[in-house]
Coordinates of C-alpha atoms in Angstrom, one line a residue:
M1 CA 28.4 -19.9 -2.5
D2 CA 25.9 -20.5 0.3
F3 CA 23.0 -22.9 0.5
K4 CA 19.6 -21.2 0.1
D5 CA 16.9 -22.3 2.5
Y6 CA 13.8 -21.5 0.3
Y7 CA 11.4 -22.8 2.9
S8 CA 12.7 -20.4 5.4
T9 CA 12.6 -17.5 2.9
L10 CA 8.8 -18.1 2.4
G11 CA 8.2 -18.9 6.1
V12 CA 6.7 -22.3 5.4
A13 CA 7.4 -25.8 6.6
K14 CA 9.0 -28.4 4.4
T15 CA 5.7 -30.3 4.5
A16 CA 3.7 -27.3 3.2
T17 CA 1.2 -27.9 0.4
E18 CA 1.3 -26.1 -2.9
K19 CA -1.6 -23.9 -1.8
E20 CA 0.2 -22.9 1.5
I21 CA 3.3 -22.1 -0.5
K22 CA 1.4 -20.0 -3.0
Q23 CA -0.4 -18.1 -0.2
A24 CA 2.8 -17.4 1.7
Y25 CA 4.5 -16.2 -1.5
R26 CA 1.6 -13.9 -2.5
K27 CA 1.6 -12.3 0.9
L28 CA 5.3 -11.6 1.0
A29 CA 5.4 -10.4 -2.7
R30 CA 2.8 -7.8 -2.0
K31 CA 4.6 -6.6 1.1
H32 CA 8.0 -6.3 -0.5
H33 CA 7.1 -5.3 -4.1
P34 CA 9.3 -2.4 -5.4
D35 CA 6.2 -0.3 -6.3
V36 CA 5.1 -0.4 -2.6
N37 CA 8.6 0.3 -1.3
P38 CA 10.1 2.8 -3.8
G39 CA 13.8 3.3 -3.3
D40 CA 14.1 0.7 -0.5
K41 CA 17.1 -1.5 -1.5
S42 CA 16.4 -4.0 1.3
A43 CA 12.9 -4.5 0.0
E44 CA 14.2 -5.1 -3.5
T45 CA 16.6 -7.7 -2.2
K46 CA 13.9 -9.4 -0.3
F47 CA 11.6 -9.4 -3.3
K48 CA 14.3 -11.1 -5.4
E49 CA 14.8 -13.8 -2.7
I50 CA 11.1 -14.4 -2.5
N51 CA 10.7 -14.8 -6.2
E52 CA 13.7 -17.1 -6.4
A53 CA 12.3 -19.3 -3.6
Y54 CA 8.9 -19.5 -5.3
E55 CA 10.5 -20.2 -8.6
V56 CA 11.7 -23.4 -7.0
L57 CA 9.1 -24.4 -4.5
G58 CA 6.2 -23.3 -6.7
D59 CA 7.3 -25.7 -9.4
P60 CA 6.8 -29.4 -8.3
P61 CA 9.7 -30.9 -10.4
K62 CA 12.1 -28.2 -9.1
R63 CA 10.9 -28.6 -5.6
K64 CA 11.5 -32.4 -5.8
K65 CA 15.0 -31.7 -7.0
Y66 CA 15.6 -29.2 -4.3
D67 CA 14.3 -31.6 -1.6
E68 CA 16.6 -34.4 -3.0
L69 CA 19.5 -31.9 -3.0
G70 CA 19.3 -31.2 0.8
A71 CA 22.6 -31.2 2.6
N72 CA 24.5 -32.8 -0.3
W73 CA 24.4 -29.7 -2.4
R74 CA 28.2 -29.3 -2.3
M75 CA 28.7 -32.7 -3.9
Y76 CA 26.4 -31.8 -6.8
E77 CA 28.2 -28.5 -7.3
Q78 CA 31.6 -30.2 -7.5
A79 CA 30.1 -32.8 -9.9
G80 CA 29.4 -30.0 -12.3
A81 CA 25.7 -29.5 -11.8
G82 CA 26.0 -25.9 -13.0
A83 CA 27.8 -26.6 -16.2
P84 CA 26.1 -25.5 -19.4
G85 CA 23.8 -28.2 -20.6
A86 CA 24.2 -30.3 -17.5
G87 CA 21.7 -28.8 -15.1
F88 CA 20.2 -31.0 -12.3
P89 CA 18.9 -34.4 -13.4
G90 CA 15.8 -33.8 -15.4
G91 CA 16.3 -30.0 -15.5
E92 CA 14.9 -27.7 -18.1
G93 CA 16.2 -24.4 -19.5
G94 CA 14.6 -21.1 -19.1
W95 CA 12.7 -19.9 -16.1
K96 CA 9.8 -17.8 -15.1
V97 CA 9.1 -15.5 -12.1
R98 CA 5.7 -14.9 -10.7
Y99 CA 4.8 -11.9 -8.6
S100 CA 1.6 -10.5 -7.1
G101 CA 0.1 -7.1 -7.3
G102 CA 1.5 -3.7 -8.1
G103 CA 1.7 -0.5 -6.2
P104 CA -1.0 1.3 -4.3
G105 CA -4.2 1.6 -6.2
S106 CA -3.5 -1.4 -8.4
Q107 CA -5.9 -4.2 -8.9
G108 CA -3.4 -6.8 -7.8
G109 CA -3.6 -10.3 -9.3
F110 CA -1.1 -12.9 -10.3
H111 CA 1.3 -12.1 -13.1
T112 CA 4.3 -13.9 -14.8
I113 CA 7.3 -11.7 -15.6
T114 CA 10.3 -12.4 -17.7
E115 CA 14.0 -12.0 -16.9
D116 CA 14.1 -8.9 -19.1
E117 CA 11.3 -7.4 -17.0
M118 CA 13.1 -8.2 -13.8
R119 CA 16.2 -6.4 -15.2
E120 CA 14.0 -3.4 -16.0
M121 CA 13.0 -3.3 -12.3
F122 CA 16.4 -3.9 -10.8
G123 CA 18.9 -2.9 -13.5
D124 CA 21.6 -5.1 -14.9
S125 CA 22.3 -6.9 -11.6
D126 CA 21.4 -10.6 -11.8
P127 CA 18.0 -11.1 -10.0
F128 CA 19.0 -14.7 -9.0
S129 CA 21.6 -16.0 -6.6
D130 CA 24.6 -18.1 -7.6
F131 CA 23.0 -21.1 -5.8
F132 CA 19.9 -20.8 -8.1
R133 CA 22.0 -20.4 -11.3
T134 CA 24.2 -23.4 -10.4
F135 CA 21.4 -25.9 -9.7
F136 CA 18.3 -24.6 -11.6
G137 CA 19.6 -22.3 -14.3
G138 CA 21.3 -24.7 -16.7
G139 CA 19.2 -25.9 -19.6
G140 CA 21.8 -25.5 -22.3
G141 CA 21.1 -26.0 -26.0
E142 CA 18.8 -23.7 -28.1
E143 CA 16.9 -22.4 -25.1
E144 CA 20.2 -21.2 -23.4
T145 CA 21.4 -19.6 -26.6
T146 CA 18.0 -17.8 -26.9
R147 CA 18.3 -16.5 -23.3
R148 CA 21.8 -15.2 -23.8
T149 CA 20.9 -13.5 -27.1
R150 CA 17.9 -11.9 -25.4
G151 CA 20.1 -10.7 -22.5
A152 CA 22.7 -9.2 -24.9
R153 CA 20.0 -7.3 -26.8
G154 CA 18.6 -6.1 -23.4
R155 CA 22.0 -4.6 -22.5
S156 CA 22.2 -2.6 -25.7
A157 CA 18.7 -1.3 -25.4
R158 CA 18.0 0.6 -22.2
R159 CA 14.6 1.5 -20.7
G160 CA 13.9 5.1 -20.2
R161 CA 14.2 6.7 -16.7
D162 CA 11.2 7.1 -14.5
V163 CA 10.0 10.7 -13.8
E164 CA 8.3 12.0 -10.6
Q165 CA 6.1 15.0 -10.4
E166 CA 4.1 16.5 -7.5
L167 CA 0.3 16.9 -7.8
E168 CA -1.9 18.7 -5.2
L169 CA -5.2 17.0 -4.4
G170 CA -8.1 18.1 -2.3
L171 CA -9.4 15.9 0.5
E172 CA -12.8 15.4 -1.3
D173 CA -11.0 14.2 -4.4
A174 CA -8.9 11.9 -2.2
Y175 CA -12.1 10.5 -0.6
H176 CA -14.1 10.0 -3.8
G177 CA -11.3 9.5 -6.3
A178 CA -10.7 11.8 -9.2
M179 CA -9.6 12.1 -12.8
R180 CA -6.8 14.5 -13.7
R181 CA -5.9 15.6 -17.2
L182 CA -2.1 16.1 -17.6
A183 CA -0.4 18.0 -20.4
I184 CA 2.8 16.1 -21.5
N185 CA 5.4 17.6 -23.8
R186 CA 7.8 15.1 -25.3
D187 CA 10.2 15.9 -28.1
G188 CA 8.3 19.1 -28.9
Q189 CA 5.0 17.2 -29.2
A190 CA 2.3 18.2 -26.7
R191 CA -0.5 15.9 -25.8
T192 CA -2.9 15.2 -22.9
V193 CA -3.2 12.1 -20.7
D194 CA -6.1 11.3 -18.3
V195 CA -5.0 9.8 -15.0
R196 CA -7.3 8.2 -12.5
I197 CA -6.7 8.9 -8.9
P198 CA -8.1 6.0 -6.8
P199 CA -10.2 6.7 -3.7
G200 CA -8.4 6.7 -0.4
V201 CA -4.9 7.9 -1.5
G202 CA -3.0 9.9 1.1
D203 CA -0.2 12.5 1.4
D204 CA 3.0 11.3 -0.5
S205 CA 1.1 8.4 -2.2
R206 CA 2.4 7.7 -5.7
V207 CA 0.2 7.1 -8.7
R208 CA 2.0 5.4 -11.6
V209 CA 1.3 6.5 -15.2
A210 CA 2.9 3.7 -17.3
G211 CA 5.1 4.7 -20.3
E212 CA 5.0 8.4 -19.7
G213 CA 8.5 8.8 -18.4
E214 CA 11.7 9.5 -20.4
P215 CA 12.0 7.6 -23.7
G216 CA 14.1 4.5 -23.9
S217 CA 17.1 3.9 -26.1
G218 CA 17.7 1.3 -28.7
G219 CA 14.0 0.6 -29.1
A220 CA 13.5 -0.1 -25.4
A221 CA 10.3 1.0 -23.5
S222 CA 9.9 4.4 -22.0
G223 CA 10.0 4.9 -18.3
D224 CA 7.0 5.7 -16.1
L225 CA 5.7 8.9 -14.7
Y226 CA 5.0 8.8 -11.0
L227 CA 2.6 11.4 -9.5
R228 CA 3.5 12.1 -5.8
L229 CA 0.3 13.4 -4.2
K230 CA 0.2 16.3 -1.8
M231 CA -3.0 16.8 0.2
A232 CA -4.3 20.4 0.4
P233 CA -5.6 21.5 3.8
H234 CA -9.4 21.3 4.4
P235 CA -11.4 23.9 6.4
R236 CA -13.5 21.4 8.3
F237 CA -11.7 18.0 8.4
E238 CA -8.2 16.9 9.5
R239 CA -6.9 13.5 8.3
K240 CA -4.8 11.1 10.3
G241 CA -4.2 7.9 8.3
K242 CA -7.6 6.5 7.5
D243 CA -9.4 8.5 10.2
L244 CA -11.0 11.9 9.9
Y245 CA -11.4 14.5 12.7
T246 CA -14.0 17.3 12.8
H247 CA -15.8 19.6 15.3
V248 CA -19.5 19.8 16.1
S249 CA -21.2 22.7 17.9
V250 CA -23.6 21.7 20.7
P251 CA -25.8 24.3 22.6
L252 CA -25.2 24.4 26.3
T253 CA -28.7 23.2 27.1
T254 CA -28.2 20.1 24.8
A255 CA -24.8 19.3 26.4
V256 CA -26.4 19.5 29.9
L257 CA -29.7 17.8 29.2
G258 CA -28.8 15.6 26.3
G259 CA -30.2 15.5 22.7
E260 CA -28.9 15.3 19.2
A261 CA -26.4 17.2 17.0
E262 CA -25.9 17.2 13.3
V263 CA -22.5 16.1 11.9
Q264 CA -21.4 16.7 8.3
T265 CA -19.3 13.9 6.8
L266 CA -16.8 14.2 4.0
S267 CA -19.0 12.1 1.8
G268 CA -21.6 14.8 1.8
K269 CA -24.0 13.0 4.1
S270 CA -25.4 14.5 7.3
L271 CA -25.5 12.3 10.5
R272 CA -27.4 12.6 13.7
L273 CA -25.1 12.3 16.7
R274 CA -26.7 11.4 20.0
I275 CA -25.5 13.7 22.8
P276 CA -25.9 12.1 26.3
P277 CA -26.7 14.3 29.3
G278 CA -23.7 15.9 30.9
T279 CA -21.6 16.0 27.8
Q280 CA -18.4 18.0 28.4
N281 CA -16.7 20.5 26.2
S282 CA -14.0 18.8 23.9
Q283 CA -15.5 15.4 24.5
V284 CA -14.9 13.2 21.4
F285 CA -17.4 10.8 19.8
R286 CA -16.5 8.1 17.2
L287 CA -18.7 7.6 14.1
K288 CA -17.5 4.2 12.9
G289 CA -16.9 3.7 9.1
H290 CA -17.2 7.3 8.1
G291 CA -13.5 8.0 7.6
M292 CA -11.4 7.7 4.5
P293 CA -11.8 4.7 2.2
T294 CA -9.0 2.1 2.0
V295 CA -7.2 2.0 -1.4
G296 CA -8.3 -1.0 -3.4
K297 CA -10.7 -2.3 -0.7
T298 CA -14.3 -1.4 -1.6
G299 CA -16.5 -0.7 1.4
E300 CA -13.6 -0.5 3.9
H301 CA -13.3 2.9 5.7
G302 CA -11.6 4.5 8.7
D303 CA -13.6 6.3 11.3
L304 CA -14.8 9.9 11.9
Y305 CA -14.1 11.5 15.2
A306 CA -16.3 14.5 16.2
T307 CA -15.1 16.8 19.0
V308 CA -17.8 18.6 20.9
D309 CA -17.6 22.4 21.1
V310 CA -20.2 23.5 23.7
E311 CA -21.7 26.8 22.7
L312 CA -22.3 29.3 25.6
P313 CA -25.0 31.9 25.1
R314 CA -23.6 35.4 24.3
H315 CA -26.8 37.3 25.0
L316 CA -29.5 36.3 27.5
T317 CA -33.2 37.4 27.5
P318 CA -34.6 38.5 30.8
E319 CA -36.3 35.1 31.2
Q320 CA -33.1 33.2 30.4
R321 CA -31.2 35.3 32.9
E322 CA -33.8 34.6 35.5
H323 CA -33.4 30.8 35.0
F324 CA -29.6 31.0 35.1
E325 CA -29.7 33.0 38.3
A326 CA -32.0 30.4 39.8
L327 CA -29.6 27.7 38.8
Q328 CA -26.8 29.7 40.3
K329 CA -28.6 30.0 43.6
L330 CA -29.2 26.2 43.6
E331 CA -25.5 25.6 43.1
R332 CA -24.6 28.0 45.9
D333 CA -27.1 26.5 48.3
K334 CA -25.7 23.0 47.4
T335 CA -22.1 24.2 48.1
A336 CA -23.1 25.8 51.4
H337 CA -25.0 22.6 52.5
S338 CA -22.0 20.4 51.6
A339 CA -19.6 22.7 53.6
A340 CA -21.9 22.6 56.6

């Protein structure tokens, strides 16, 4: 059994305040949450370690015991600190785990989850290390009996499996957000469920529909349904992350002399883009804040990039031809003068 450096796990100093510890924990929990990293075993392991560290450092009495423990942890272990009912001096039975947020599109927040919920997330594997169980997981007595009984009941009742399904979404719906009505058939019973798609979702984003997966056994909860989104191609816009790309047609005279061009945005608004004199074909202009919204962050958007397509005249009037020929003569005279 190895010593666990909980301060290092959260990336804080031993002198860190409760506020600093909580801030560090929340940041790491959001980053490594299983809903944000589906199927990533290393993220699951990190999430468990972060929760365990905060379970100790976020609780002043436990933190005090941990600090007193220090390099003498082997002595306490050999003295039977982990024996049922013994615990660390002043220890209490039972425990809580706190974690922040959920997956993409969630409202976040600060929630307390139980050991049973941790097992639903990670299966039957123990979400805590031997080190934690030895020094902080004693408690004994009625509380310990209750925890064991609850654990035995949890093993006989198994949560239903999660289900994943693809859903195609247009770029406008990804920009504004949308509501989709799904037809679900379970045990021969058909019903409909309305699912909200948050603004800003992207290709391969997952939207969780709680309790709509396979049914559980032994009275356990059903699994969840995850909608994996696939973006349909758009005729005018291309998306790259939070940024959007489009083309804008500019007459030759405007590209040469300068002026304005109209750019349509995905939000439905029309913008006036200033075209400086001498604008070249394929020149790109950035319209800040007119890209895709950021999931869960109101008012935060990517950028819109407009590529200039200079329009050449296909048919010239006699007057236009005369002017172009005059321009051509000026350019030839300039070239001849330079050569001389």
